[in-house]
């Protein structure tokens, strides 16, 4: 039996924590922000930890999870110059967000060719990887909710209730529609511009808003909700093999 038989991937994003449990290469369960994990029938050999949070927040989360699984070997994943056949474009590789790096690694192996990786959550992140595994770079923009929050927090009279956010046709005829649909149009314009540049690339998407946004553009895509976890499993396993 492999030394990496049971693995728990912890993906600590800006607004939520996602736990993905693997047995060999199969995902057996996924949870978000649960106080108690499904630990009764799952005892990981290894934990792969990927966090974009501050050192202090990451340390607190680390302590909580380690208390739940005290016998698991812990690996904190960081962005590298190269891993799993993918080369990082950044001059300072460690400064590439670990979520972007793991997504790029997983998408390269999923697409098996030129690929655009879109992760649309708190932020909308795009990374481009060619078929040779060269990460060419990417973009970070505010996500839909962040755009709306920035507009509302910096204006005095742009206000509306949640009940006013309704779908409509034609030009927006309320403040709620003007803001929400305006933010959608900004995001769509950005994504459409990227698609014009990389129309021949395969698109692999993840994150809560990605499929909805790209669906409006009619872009052919592969939706992979566990993209970051899959990348973490690949990178973590490679590090384990290298340490033997």
Short mmCIF file of C-alpha atoms in Angstrom, two decimals:
data_model
loop_
_atom_site.label_atom_id
_atom_site.label_comp_id
_atom_site.label_asym_id
_atom_site.label_seq_id
_atom_site.Cartn_x
_atom_site.Cartn_y
_atom_site.Cartn_z
CA UNK A 1 0.00 0.00 0.00
CA UNK A 2 1.26 3.48 -0.87
CA UNK A 3 2.63 5.67 1.92
CA UNK A 4 0.29 8.38 0.61
CA UNK A 5 -2.88 6.32 0.81
CA UNK A 6 -5.13 8.82 2.56
CA UNK A 7 -4.59 12.53 2.06
CA UNK A 8 -6.52 15.55 3.30
CA UNK A 9 -6.06 18.72 1.25
CA UNK A 10 -6.81 21.97 3.08
CA UNK A 11 -7.39 24.93 0.74
CA UNK A 12 -7.63 28.07 2.88
CA UNK A 13 -8.98 30.82 0.65
CA UNK A 14 -9.72 34.43 1.47
CA UNK A 15 -13.33 33.82 2.48
CA UNK A 16 -13.67 30.07 3.08
CA UNK A 17 -11.76 26.89 3.84
CA UNK A 18 -12.26 23.82 1.65
CA UNK A 19 -11.34 20.32 2.84
CA UNK A 20 -10.91 17.59 0.22
CA UNK A 21 -10.26 14.00 1.29
CA UNK A 22 -8.50 11.56 -1.05
CA UNK A 23 -8.16 7.80 -0.89
CA UNK A 24 -5.45 6.99 -3.40
CA UNK A 25 -6.45 9.20 -6.37
CA UNK A 26 -10.19 9.29 -5.63
CA UNK A 27 -11.97 12.12 -3.84
CA UNK A 28 -14.12 10.62 -1.08
CA UNK A 29 -15.58 13.77 0.43
CA UNK A 30 -15.43 17.56 0.27
CA UNK A 31 -16.43 19.99 3.01
CA UNK A 32 -16.36 23.74 3.50
CA UNK A 33 -15.91 25.61 6.76
CA UNK A 34 -17.09 22.79 9.00
CA UNK A 35 -16.27 22.96 12.70
CA UNK A 36 -16.09 19.16 12.80
CA UNK A 37 -14.70 17.31 9.83
CA UNK A 38 -15.88 13.88 8.72
CA UNK A 39 -13.09 12.34 10.74
CA UNK A 40 -14.88 9.30 12.19
CA UNK A 41 -14.18 7.18 9.13
CA UNK A 42 -11.21 9.05 7.68
CA UNK A 43 -7.77 9.29 9.24
CA UNK A 44 -5.30 10.89 6.83
CA UNK A 45 -1.70 9.80 6.57
CA UNK A 46 -0.79 13.22 5.22
CA UNK A 47 -2.27 16.71 5.20
CA UNK A 48 -1.41 19.07 2.35
CA UNK A 49 -2.04 22.65 3.45
CA UNK A 50 -2.39 25.50 0.94
CA UNK A 51 -3.26 28.93 2.30
CA UNK A 52 -3.51 32.46 0.90
CA UNK A 53 -4.24 33.80 4.39
CA UNK A 54 -1.90 35.70 6.68
CA UNK A 55 0.74 33.84 8.67
CA UNK A 56 -1.26 34.39 11.84
CA UNK A 57 -4.55 33.12 10.37
CA UNK A 58 -2.81 30.16 8.76
CA UNK A 59 -1.14 29.23 12.05
CA UNK A 60 -4.47 29.23 13.91
CA UNK A 61 -6.09 27.04 11.26
CA UNK A 62 -3.06 24.75 11.27
CA UNK A 63 -3.36 24.27 15.03
CA UNK A 64 -7.09 23.47 14.85
CA UNK A 65 -6.66 20.87 12.11
CA UNK A 66 -3.60 19.31 13.69
CA UNK A 67 -5.57 18.87 16.91
CA UNK A 68 -8.20 16.98 14.89
CA UNK A 69 -5.61 14.76 13.17
CA UNK A 70 -2.57 14.63 15.49
CA UNK A 71 -0.95 11.63 13.78
CA UNK A 72 -1.02 12.95 10.22
CA UNK A 73 2.19 14.18 8.59
CA UNK A 74 1.84 17.85 7.68
CA UNK A 75 3.08 19.51 4.47
CA UNK A 76 2.63 23.22 3.82
CA UNK A 77 2.62 23.81 0.07
CA UNK A 78 4.24 26.89 -1.45
CA UNK A 79 4.63 28.07 -5.03
CA UNK A 80 7.83 26.79 -6.61
CA UNK A 81 9.90 27.55 -9.69
CA UNK A 82 8.82 24.21 -11.13
CA UNK A 83 6.58 21.30 -10.13
CA UNK A 84 4.86 18.40 -11.87
CA UNK A 85 6.10 19.48 -15.27
CA UNK A 86 4.97 23.13 -14.96
CA UNK A 87 7.41 26.04 -14.85
CA UNK A 88 6.43 29.18 -12.92
CA UNK A 89 6.57 32.48 -14.86
CA UNK A 90 7.20 34.66 -11.82
CA UNK A 91 10.66 36.13 -11.26
CA UNK A 92 10.03 35.42 -7.57
CA UNK A 93 8.11 32.11 -7.81
CA UNK A 94 7.01 32.07 -4.16
CA UNK A 95 5.02 35.27 -4.70
CA UNK A 96 2.58 33.58 -7.07
CA UNK A 97 -0.52 32.77 -5.03
CA UNK A 98 -0.50 29.11 -4.05
CA UNK A 99 -4.10 28.71 -5.25
CA UNK A 100 -3.13 30.01 -8.69
CA UNK A 101 -0.05 27.79 -8.81
CA UNK A 102 -1.91 24.62 -7.87
CA UNK A 103 -4.71 25.45 -10.29
CA UNK A 104 -2.19 25.93 -13.10
CA UNK A 105 -0.52 22.59 -12.34
CA UNK A 106 -3.82 20.70 -12.27
CA UNK A 107 -5.17 22.40 -15.40
CA UNK A 108 -2.01 21.58 -17.35
CA UNK A 109 -2.49 17.89 -16.62
CA UNK A 110 -6.25 18.07 -17.20
CA UNK A 111 -6.12 19.91 -20.53
CA UNK A 112 -3.02 18.20 -21.94
CA UNK A 113 -2.44 21.23 -24.15
CA UNK A 114 -2.56 25.03 -24.15
CA UNK A 115 -4.90 26.10 -21.36
CA UNK A 116 -6.49 29.17 -19.80
CA UNK A 117 -7.24 28.67 -16.10
CA UNK A 118 -10.04 30.77 -14.62
CA UNK A 119 -10.75 30.84 -10.88
CA UNK A 120 -13.67 33.16 -10.15
CA UNK A 121 -14.33 33.54 -6.46
CA UNK A 122 -13.44 36.42 -4.13
CA UNK A 123 -11.14 37.53 -6.95
CA UNK A 124 -11.19 36.56 -10.62
CA UNK A 125 -7.83 35.00 -11.40
CA UNK A 126 -6.59 33.95 -14.81
CA UNK A 127 -3.43 32.00 -15.60
CA UNK A 128 -2.14 30.88 -18.98
CA UNK A 129 -0.12 27.68 -19.40
CA UNK A 130 1.11 26.41 -22.76
CA UNK A 131 1.24 22.79 -23.85
CA UNK A 132 4.91 22.56 -22.85
CA UNK A 133 3.98 23.34 -19.24
CA UNK A 134 5.30 26.90 -19.30
CA UNK A 135 3.23 29.19 -17.11
CA UNK A 136 3.12 32.40 -19.15
CA UNK A 137 1.62 34.64 -16.46
CA UNK A 138 -1.85 35.82 -15.60
CA UNK A 139 -4.21 38.39 -14.12
CA UNK A 140 -6.02 39.15 -10.86
CA UNK A 141 -9.15 41.32 -10.75
CA UNK A 142 -11.86 41.85 -8.12
CA UNK A 143 -14.61 39.25 -8.06
CA UNK A 144 -18.26 40.15 -8.51
CA UNK A 145 -19.04 40.53 -4.80
CA UNK A 146 -15.85 42.52 -4.20
CA UNK A 147 -16.70 44.92 -7.03
CA UNK A 148 -20.15 45.54 -5.59
CA UNK A 149 -18.80 45.96 -2.05
CA UNK A 150 -16.15 48.44 -3.22
CA UNK A 151 -18.78 50.54 -4.98
CA UNK A 152 -21.18 50.52 -2.04
CA UNK A 153 -18.52 51.24 0.58
CA UNK A 154 -17.21 54.28 -1.28
CA UNK A 155 -20.52 55.97 -2.11
CA UNK A 156 -23.17 57.56 0.08
CA UNK A 157 -26.38 57.03 -1.85
CA UNK A 158 -25.91 53.88 -3.90
CA UNK A 159 -27.97 51.57 -1.73
CA UNK A 160 -30.49 48.76 -2.26
CA UNK A 161 -31.92 45.74 -0.50
CA UNK A 162 -31.31 42.11 -1.36
CA UNK A 163 -34.97 41.77 -2.43
CA UNK A 164 -34.34 44.35 -5.17
CA UNK A 165 -31.73 42.19 -6.92
CA UNK A 166 -33.87 40.56 -9.59
CA UNK A 167 -33.21 39.49 -13.14
CA UNK A 168 -34.39 41.81 -15.86
CA UNK A 169 -34.08 42.45 -19.56
CA UNK A 170 -32.82 45.48 -21.41
CA UNK A 171 -30.96 48.31 -19.74
CA UNK A 172 -31.08 48.23 -15.93
CA UNK A 173 -33.96 50.30 -14.56
CA UNK A 174 -33.08 50.21 -10.85
CA UNK A 175 -30.03 50.88 -8.72
CA UNK A 176 -29.83 47.21 -7.74
CA UNK A 177 -29.76 46.07 -11.37
CA UNK A 178 -27.44 48.90 -12.38
CA UNK A 179 -24.82 47.80 -9.84
CA UNK A 180 -25.10 44.02 -10.12
CA UNK A 181 -25.40 43.93 -13.90
CA UNK A 182 -22.74 46.61 -14.28
CA UNK A 183 -20.28 44.49 -12.31
CA UNK A 184 -21.22 41.48 -14.43
CA UNK A 185 -20.54 43.46 -17.59
CA UNK A 186 -17.12 44.53 -16.32
CA UNK A 187 -16.15 40.94 -15.56
CA UNK A 188 -17.57 39.68 -18.85
CA UNK A 189 -15.69 42.33 -20.82
CA UNK A 190 -12.43 41.27 -19.19
CA UNK A 191 -13.05 37.58 -19.85
CA UNK A 192 -14.17 38.23 -23.42
CA UNK A 193 -10.96 40.15 -24.12
CA UNK A 194 -8.87 37.25 -22.79
CA UNK A 195 -10.88 34.82 -24.89
CA UNK A 196 -10.18 36.82 -28.05
CA UNK A 197 -6.46 36.54 -27.33
CA UNK A 198 -6.52 32.84 -26.43
CA UNK A 199 -9.50 31.49 -28.36
CA UNK A 200 -7.56 28.38 -29.42
CA UNK A 201 -6.71 27.43 -25.84
CA UNK A 202 -8.80 25.05 -23.77
CA UNK A 203 -10.52 26.77 -20.85
CA UNK A 204 -10.59 25.07 -17.44
CA UNK A 205 -12.62 26.92 -14.82
CA UNK A 206 -13.23 26.74 -11.09
CA UNK A 207 -14.69 28.96 -8.39
CA UNK A 208 -18.27 29.88 -7.57
CA UNK A 209 -18.83 32.44 -10.33
CA UNK A 210 -16.72 31.00 -13.16
CA UNK A 211 -19.19 28.73 -14.90
CA UNK A 212 -22.01 31.28 -14.66
CA UNK A 213 -19.91 34.11 -16.09
CA UNK A 214 -18.31 32.12 -18.88
CA UNK A 215 -21.62 30.48 -19.72
CA UNK A 216 -22.94 33.92 -20.63
CA UNK A 217 -20.14 34.26 -23.17
CA UNK A 218 -20.84 30.89 -24.75
CA UNK A 219 -17.24 29.75 -24.25
CA UNK A 220 -16.54 26.04 -24.49
CA UNK A 221 -15.05 25.08 -21.14
CA UNK A 222 -14.38 22.34 -18.63
CA UNK A 223 -15.68 23.04 -15.13
CA UNK A 224 -13.51 21.50 -12.42
CA UNK A 225 -14.75 22.48 -8.94
CA UNK A 226 -11.86 20.66 -7.19
CA UNK A 227 -9.07 22.04 -9.37
CA UNK A 228 -6.93 23.48 -6.55
CA UNK A 229 -7.27 20.30 -4.48
CA UNK A 230 -6.22 18.16 -7.45
CA UNK A 231 -3.16 20.37 -7.96
CA UNK A 232 -2.32 20.15 -4.27
CA UNK A 233 -2.50 16.36 -4.43
CA UNK A 234 -0.14 16.29 -7.43
CA UNK A 235 2.40 18.71 -5.95
CA UNK A 236 2.26 17.20 -2.46
CA UNK A 237 2.72 13.66 -3.77
CA UNK A 238 5.67 14.75 -5.90
CA UNK A 239 7.34 16.29 -2.84
CA UNK A 240 6.77 13.08 -0.87
CA UNK A 241 8.36 11.00 -3.62
CA UNK A 242 11.30 13.41 -3.75
CA UNK A 243 11.88 13.12 -0.01
CA UNK A 244 12.13 9.33 -0.05
#
